[in-house]
Coordinates of C-alpha atoms in Angstrom, one line a residue:
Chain A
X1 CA 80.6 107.1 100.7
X2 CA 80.9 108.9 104.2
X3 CA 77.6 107.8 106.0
X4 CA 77.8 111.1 108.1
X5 CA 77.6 113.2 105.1
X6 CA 74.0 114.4 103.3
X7 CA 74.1 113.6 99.6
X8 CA 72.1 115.8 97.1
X9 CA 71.8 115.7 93.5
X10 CA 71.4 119.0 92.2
X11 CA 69.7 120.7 88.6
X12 CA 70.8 123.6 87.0
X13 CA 69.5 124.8 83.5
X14 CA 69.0 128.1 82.1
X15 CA 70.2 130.1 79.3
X16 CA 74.5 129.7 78.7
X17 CA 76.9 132.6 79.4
X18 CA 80.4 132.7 80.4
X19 CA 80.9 132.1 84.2
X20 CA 78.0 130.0 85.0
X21 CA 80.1 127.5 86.0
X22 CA 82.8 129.2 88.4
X23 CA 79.2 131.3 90.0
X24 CA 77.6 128.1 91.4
X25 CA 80.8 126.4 92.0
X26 CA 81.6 129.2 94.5
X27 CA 78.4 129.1 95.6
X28 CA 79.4 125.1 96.8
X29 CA 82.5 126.2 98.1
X30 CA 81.0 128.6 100.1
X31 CA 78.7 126.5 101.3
X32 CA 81.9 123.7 102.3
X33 CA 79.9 121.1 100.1
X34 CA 82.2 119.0 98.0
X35 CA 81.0 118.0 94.7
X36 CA 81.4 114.9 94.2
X37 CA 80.5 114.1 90.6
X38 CA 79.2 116.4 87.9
X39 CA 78.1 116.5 84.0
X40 CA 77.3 119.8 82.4
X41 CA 76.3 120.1 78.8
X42 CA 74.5 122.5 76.0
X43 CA 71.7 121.6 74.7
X44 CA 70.2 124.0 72.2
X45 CA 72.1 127.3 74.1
X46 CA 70.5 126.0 77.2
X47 CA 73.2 125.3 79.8
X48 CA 72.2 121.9 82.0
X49 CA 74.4 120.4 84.7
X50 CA 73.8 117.8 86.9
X51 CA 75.8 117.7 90.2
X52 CA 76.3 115.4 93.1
X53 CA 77.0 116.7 96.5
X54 CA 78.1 115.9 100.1
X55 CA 77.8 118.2 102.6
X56 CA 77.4 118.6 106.6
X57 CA 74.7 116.7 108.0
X58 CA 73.3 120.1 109.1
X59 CA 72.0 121.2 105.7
X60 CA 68.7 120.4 103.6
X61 CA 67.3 121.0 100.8
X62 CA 66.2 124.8 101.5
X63 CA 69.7 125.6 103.0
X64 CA 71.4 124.1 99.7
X65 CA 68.7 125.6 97.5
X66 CA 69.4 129.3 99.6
X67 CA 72.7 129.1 98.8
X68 CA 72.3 129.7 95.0
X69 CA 69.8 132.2 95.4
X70 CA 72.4 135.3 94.5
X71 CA 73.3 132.9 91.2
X72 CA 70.0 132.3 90.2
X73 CA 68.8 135.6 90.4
X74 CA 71.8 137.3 88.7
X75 CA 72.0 134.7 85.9
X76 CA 68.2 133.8 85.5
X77 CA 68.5 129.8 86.4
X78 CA 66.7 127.0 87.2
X79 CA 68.1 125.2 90.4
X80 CA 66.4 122.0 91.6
X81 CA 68.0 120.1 95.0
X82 CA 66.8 117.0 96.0
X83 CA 67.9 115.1 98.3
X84 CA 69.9 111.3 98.0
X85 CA 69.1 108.2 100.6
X86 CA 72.8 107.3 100.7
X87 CA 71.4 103.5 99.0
X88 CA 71.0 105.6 96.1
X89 CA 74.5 108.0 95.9
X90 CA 76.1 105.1 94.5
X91 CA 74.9 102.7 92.1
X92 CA 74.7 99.0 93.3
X93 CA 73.7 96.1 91.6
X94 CA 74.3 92.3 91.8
X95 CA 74.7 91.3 88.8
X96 CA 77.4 93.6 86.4
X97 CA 76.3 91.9 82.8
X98 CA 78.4 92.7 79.8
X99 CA 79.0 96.4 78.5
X100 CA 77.3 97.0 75.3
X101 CA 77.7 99.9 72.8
X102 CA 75.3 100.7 70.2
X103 CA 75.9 103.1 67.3
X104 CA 73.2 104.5 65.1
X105 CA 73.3 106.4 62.2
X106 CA 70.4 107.6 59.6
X107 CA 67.4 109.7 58.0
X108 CA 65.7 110.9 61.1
X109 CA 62.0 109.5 61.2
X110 CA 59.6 109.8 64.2
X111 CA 60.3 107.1 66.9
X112 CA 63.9 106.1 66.8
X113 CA 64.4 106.1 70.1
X114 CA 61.8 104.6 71.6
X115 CA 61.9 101.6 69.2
X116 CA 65.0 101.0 70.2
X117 CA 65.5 101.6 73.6
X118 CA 62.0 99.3 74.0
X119 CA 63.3 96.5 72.7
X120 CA 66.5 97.3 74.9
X121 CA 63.6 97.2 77.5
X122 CA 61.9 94.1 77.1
X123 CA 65.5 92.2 76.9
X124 CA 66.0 94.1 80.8
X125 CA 69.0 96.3 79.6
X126 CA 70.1 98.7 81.5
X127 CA 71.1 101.8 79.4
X128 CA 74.0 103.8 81.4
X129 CA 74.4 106.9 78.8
X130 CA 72.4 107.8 75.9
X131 CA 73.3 111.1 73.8
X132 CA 72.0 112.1 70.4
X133 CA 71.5 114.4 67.8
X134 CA 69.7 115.4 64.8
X135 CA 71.7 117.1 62.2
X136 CA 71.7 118.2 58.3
X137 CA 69.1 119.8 56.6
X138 CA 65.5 120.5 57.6
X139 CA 64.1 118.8 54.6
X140 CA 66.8 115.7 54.7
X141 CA 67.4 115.6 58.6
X142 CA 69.8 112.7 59.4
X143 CA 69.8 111.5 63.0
X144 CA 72.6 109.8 64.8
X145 CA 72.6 108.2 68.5
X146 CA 75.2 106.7 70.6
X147 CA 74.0 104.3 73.5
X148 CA 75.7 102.4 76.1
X149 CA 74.2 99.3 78.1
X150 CA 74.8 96.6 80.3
X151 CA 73.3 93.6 79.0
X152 CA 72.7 90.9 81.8
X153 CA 74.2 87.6 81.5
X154 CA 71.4 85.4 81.1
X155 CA 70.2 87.7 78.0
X156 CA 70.6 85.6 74.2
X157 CA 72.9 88.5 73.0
X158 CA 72.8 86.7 69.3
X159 CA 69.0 86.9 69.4
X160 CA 69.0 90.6 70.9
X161 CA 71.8 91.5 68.0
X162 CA 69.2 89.9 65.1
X163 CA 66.9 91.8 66.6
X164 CA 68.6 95.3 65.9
X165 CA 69.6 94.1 63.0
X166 CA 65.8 93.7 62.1
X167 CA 65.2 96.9 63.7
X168 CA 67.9 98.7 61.4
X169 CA 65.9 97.3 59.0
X170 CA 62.7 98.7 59.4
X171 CA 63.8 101.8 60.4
X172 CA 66.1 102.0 57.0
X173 CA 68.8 103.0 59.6
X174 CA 72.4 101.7 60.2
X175 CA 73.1 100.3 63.9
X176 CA 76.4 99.2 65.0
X177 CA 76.2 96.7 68.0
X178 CA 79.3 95.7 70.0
X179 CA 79.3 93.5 72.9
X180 CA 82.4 93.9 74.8
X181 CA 84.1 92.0 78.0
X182 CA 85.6 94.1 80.9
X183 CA 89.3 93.3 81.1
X184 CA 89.8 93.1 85.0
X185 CA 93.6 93.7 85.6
Chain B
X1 CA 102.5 80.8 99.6
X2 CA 100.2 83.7 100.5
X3 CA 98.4 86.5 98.8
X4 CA 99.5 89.5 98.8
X5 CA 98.4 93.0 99.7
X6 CA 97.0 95.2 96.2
X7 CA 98.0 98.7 96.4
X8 CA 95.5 101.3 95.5
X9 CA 96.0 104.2 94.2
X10 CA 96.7 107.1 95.5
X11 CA 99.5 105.2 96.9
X12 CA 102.9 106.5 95.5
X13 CA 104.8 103.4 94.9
X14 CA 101.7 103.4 91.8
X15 CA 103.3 105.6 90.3
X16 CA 107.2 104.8 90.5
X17 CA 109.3 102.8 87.6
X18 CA 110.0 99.1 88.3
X19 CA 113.7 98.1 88.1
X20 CA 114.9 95.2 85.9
X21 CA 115.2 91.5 87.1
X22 CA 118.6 90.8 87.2
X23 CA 119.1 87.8 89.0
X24 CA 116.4 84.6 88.6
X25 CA 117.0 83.0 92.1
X26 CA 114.6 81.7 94.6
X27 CA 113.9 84.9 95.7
X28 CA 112.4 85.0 92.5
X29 CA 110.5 81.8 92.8
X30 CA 109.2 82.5 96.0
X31 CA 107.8 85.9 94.9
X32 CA 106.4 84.1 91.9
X33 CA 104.4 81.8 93.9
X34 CA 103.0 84.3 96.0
X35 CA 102.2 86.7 93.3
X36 CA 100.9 83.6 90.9
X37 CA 98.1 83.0 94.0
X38 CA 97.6 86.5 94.1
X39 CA 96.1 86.6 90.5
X40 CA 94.1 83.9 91.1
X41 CA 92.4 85.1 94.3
X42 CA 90.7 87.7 92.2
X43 CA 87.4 86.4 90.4
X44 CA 88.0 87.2 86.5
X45 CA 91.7 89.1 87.2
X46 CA 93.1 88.5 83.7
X47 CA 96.9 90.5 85.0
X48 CA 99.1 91.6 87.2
X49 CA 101.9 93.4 87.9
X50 CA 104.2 93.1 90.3
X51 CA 104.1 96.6 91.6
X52 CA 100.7 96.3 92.4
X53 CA 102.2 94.0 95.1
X54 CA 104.7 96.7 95.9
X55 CA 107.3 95.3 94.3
X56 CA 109.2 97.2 92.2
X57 CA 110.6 94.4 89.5
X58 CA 109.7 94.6 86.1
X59 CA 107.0 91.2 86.2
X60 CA 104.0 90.7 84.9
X61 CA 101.4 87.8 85.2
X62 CA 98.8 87.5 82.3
X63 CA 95.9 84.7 82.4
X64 CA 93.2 85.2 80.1
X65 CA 91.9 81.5 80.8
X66 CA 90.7 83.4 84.3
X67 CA 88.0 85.6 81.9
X68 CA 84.5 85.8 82.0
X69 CA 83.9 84.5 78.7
X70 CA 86.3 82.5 76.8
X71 CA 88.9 84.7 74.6
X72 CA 92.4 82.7 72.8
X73 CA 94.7 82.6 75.0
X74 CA 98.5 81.4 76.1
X75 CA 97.3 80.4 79.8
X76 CA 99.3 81.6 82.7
X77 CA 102.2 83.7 81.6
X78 CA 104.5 85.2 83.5
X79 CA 106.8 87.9 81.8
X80 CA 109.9 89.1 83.2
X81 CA 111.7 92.3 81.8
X82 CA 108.7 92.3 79.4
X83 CA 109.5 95.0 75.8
X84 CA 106.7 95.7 73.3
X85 CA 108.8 95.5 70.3
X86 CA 105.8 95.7 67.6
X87 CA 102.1 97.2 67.9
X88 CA 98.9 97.1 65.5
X89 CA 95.4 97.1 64.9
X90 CA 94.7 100.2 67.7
X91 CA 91.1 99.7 69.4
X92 CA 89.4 102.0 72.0
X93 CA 88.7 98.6 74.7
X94 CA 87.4 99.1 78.7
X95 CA 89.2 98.1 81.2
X96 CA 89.3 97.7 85.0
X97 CA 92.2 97.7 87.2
X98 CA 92.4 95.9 90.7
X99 CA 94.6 99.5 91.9
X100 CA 91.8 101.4 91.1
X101 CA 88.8 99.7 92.3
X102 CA 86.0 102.2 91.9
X103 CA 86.2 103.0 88.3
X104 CA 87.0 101.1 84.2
X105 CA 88.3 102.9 82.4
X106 CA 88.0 103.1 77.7
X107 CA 91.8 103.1 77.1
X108 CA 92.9 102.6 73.3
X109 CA 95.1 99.8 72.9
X110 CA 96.6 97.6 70.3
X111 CA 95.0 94.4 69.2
X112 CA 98.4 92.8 68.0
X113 CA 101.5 93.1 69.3
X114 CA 105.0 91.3 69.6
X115 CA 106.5 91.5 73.2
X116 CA 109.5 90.0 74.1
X117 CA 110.4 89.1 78.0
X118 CA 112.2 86.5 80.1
X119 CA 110.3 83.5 81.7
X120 CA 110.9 82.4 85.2
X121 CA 114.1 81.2 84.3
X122 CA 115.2 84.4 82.6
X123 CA 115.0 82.6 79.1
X124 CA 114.3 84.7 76.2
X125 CA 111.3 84.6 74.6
X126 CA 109.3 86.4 72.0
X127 CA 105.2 86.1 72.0
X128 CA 103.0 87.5 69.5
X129 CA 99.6 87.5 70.3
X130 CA 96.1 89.5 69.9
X131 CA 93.2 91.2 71.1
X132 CA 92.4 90.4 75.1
X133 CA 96.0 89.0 75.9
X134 CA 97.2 91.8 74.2
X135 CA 95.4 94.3 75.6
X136 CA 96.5 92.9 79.2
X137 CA 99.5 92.6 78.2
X138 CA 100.1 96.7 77.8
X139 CA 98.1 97.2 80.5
X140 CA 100.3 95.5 83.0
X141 CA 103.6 96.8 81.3
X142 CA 102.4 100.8 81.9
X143 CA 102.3 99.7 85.7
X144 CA 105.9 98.9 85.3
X145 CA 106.1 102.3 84.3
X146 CA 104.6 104.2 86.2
X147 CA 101.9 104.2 84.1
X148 CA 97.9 103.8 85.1
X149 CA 94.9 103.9 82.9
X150 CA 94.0 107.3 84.4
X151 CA 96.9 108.9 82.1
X152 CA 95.3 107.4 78.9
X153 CA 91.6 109.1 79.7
X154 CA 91.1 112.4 78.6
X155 CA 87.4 113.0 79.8
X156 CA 85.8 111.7 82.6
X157 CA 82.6 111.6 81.6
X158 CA 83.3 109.8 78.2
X159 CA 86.1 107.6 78.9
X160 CA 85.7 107.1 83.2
X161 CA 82.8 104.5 84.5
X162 CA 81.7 103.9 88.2
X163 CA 82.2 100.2 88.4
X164 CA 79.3 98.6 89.2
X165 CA 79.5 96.2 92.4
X166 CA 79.3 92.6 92.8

């Protein structure tokens, strides 16, 4: 991180064409920011990205948010810029844990998520990506979610894998759940 | 004895192919030494390879007694002229790499192979082994090659992972 640099992370969602992209990339490039990461995806046919950017110390919010003006009006977006305390560009934390990767597969029912992810929760795991979907018929929708974590070290991972095994259970759902070691080379 | 310098990519010599060891003298040893306190001046470090030192011999050093959590293993190995000669039992497995500092990395690898190299003394040997020591294993031979985890990834946001700091 270059502490003379302001960092923003920056919304985008509206409804997906061709060249959304390229626009508000040029827009950046215009503007001499540098993005420095980004994740765009469709949800629904909504287009969502998620950028994060340096640029000179001169610029705010307004001046970041001005510069997508022309993109926003031609293509009918949303653009949210907020601003990053350089503690939070990058994430920091003492304590690593071990990576943990959790498959789920069935019938969707009402509260899947949130059954899981709370008792992810209450053991203090930290999920780092989520993604999900519901597919199949309307009258027979079946729901599957992929979730990765880091699980601190002092966490019983054999009690916390009976536990979503007990979960899996009373959801009637299958949940895979693999605990895996970094190999530092 | 000292430790040596890691290089980090994008330094060039990364990305070069290591030449074979020819002669085992105490050139040799004296490299060894240095490179053996090397690996073990890195908390966890499972491997290395020598051209992570800048050194562009075909050597690897493999611990996996170094890991976080215990794993079968050989102990220290060191692996000269190092040649996968069977692989199985493919897994996707993350993986972090002292040359790349920032990031791990979901790299498929095989779970078992056979490998066979030269020891210290340029004896041949043949090791079969599994799962972690494997998977450091073929790790540490790409960088021999040339070869760094960023070549296996296809998308960054699925396979790439901001490491977090200790």
């Amino acid at each position: 991180m270059n502490e003379s640099k302001n960092y923003f992370a920056v919304f985008v969602l509206g409804t997906d064409s061709p060249g959304i992209v390229a626009d508000i990339s040029k827009a950046l490039f215009e503007l001499g920011a540098n993005i420095n990461d980004s994740s765009h995806t469709i949800i629904g046919n909504q287009f969502a990205m998620l950028l994060l950017i340096s640029t000179e110390p001169v610029y705010n919010t307004e001046t970041i948010q001005n510069a997508f003006q022309i993109v926003t009006q031609k293509r009918g977006l949303t653009v949210y810029t907020h601003q990053l305390r350089h503690e939070d560009v990058y994430r920091k934390s003492s304590e690593p844990g071990q990576l943990c990767v959790i498959h789920l597969y069935g019938a969707d029912k009402p509260g899947i998520v949130y059954q899981v992810t709370s008792l992810l929760a209450k053991n203090s795991v930290n999920i780092t990506d989520l993604s999900t979907r519901r597919f199949g018929s309307e009258s027979k929708p079946i729901y599957i979610m992929y979730l990765e974590a880091e699980v601190p070290n002092n966490i019983d991972t054999r009690k916390l894998g009976s536990d979503l095994n007990k979960l899996a259970l009373s959801l009637n759902v299958e949940i895979k759940y693999e605990l895996e070691e970094v190999a530092s080379l | 004895m000292a430790v040596l310098q890691i290089l980090e990519y994008p330094d060039p010599i990364l990305k070069q192919l290591s030449k074979e060891v020819t002669n085992f003298n105490s050139s040799l040893e004296t490299f060894l030494k240095d490179f053996i306190e090397t690996l073990n001046s890195h908390k966890y470090c499972v491997g290395l390879a020598a051209p992570q030192t800048g050194n562009l011999q075909r050597i690897i050093g493999i611990d996996i007694s170094r890991a976080r959590k215990p794993h079968l293993n050989n102990g220290l190995l060191i692996l000269i002229n190092p040649k996968i000669l069977e692989v199985s039992d493919f897994k996707i497995v993350r993986e972090g790499c002292l040359s790349i500092p920032d990031f791990t990395a979901n790299v498929k690898r095989a779970m078992h192979i056979v490998v066979a190299y030269q020891n210290a003394k340029g004896e041949a040997k043949i090791l079969s082994t599994k799962d972690f020591e494997a998977h450091a294993i073929q790790h540490e031979i790409d960088h021999l090659d040339g070869v760094l985890f960023l070549d296996k990834i296809s998308n960054p946001a699925s396979d790439l992972f901001r490491r977090v700091r200790y």
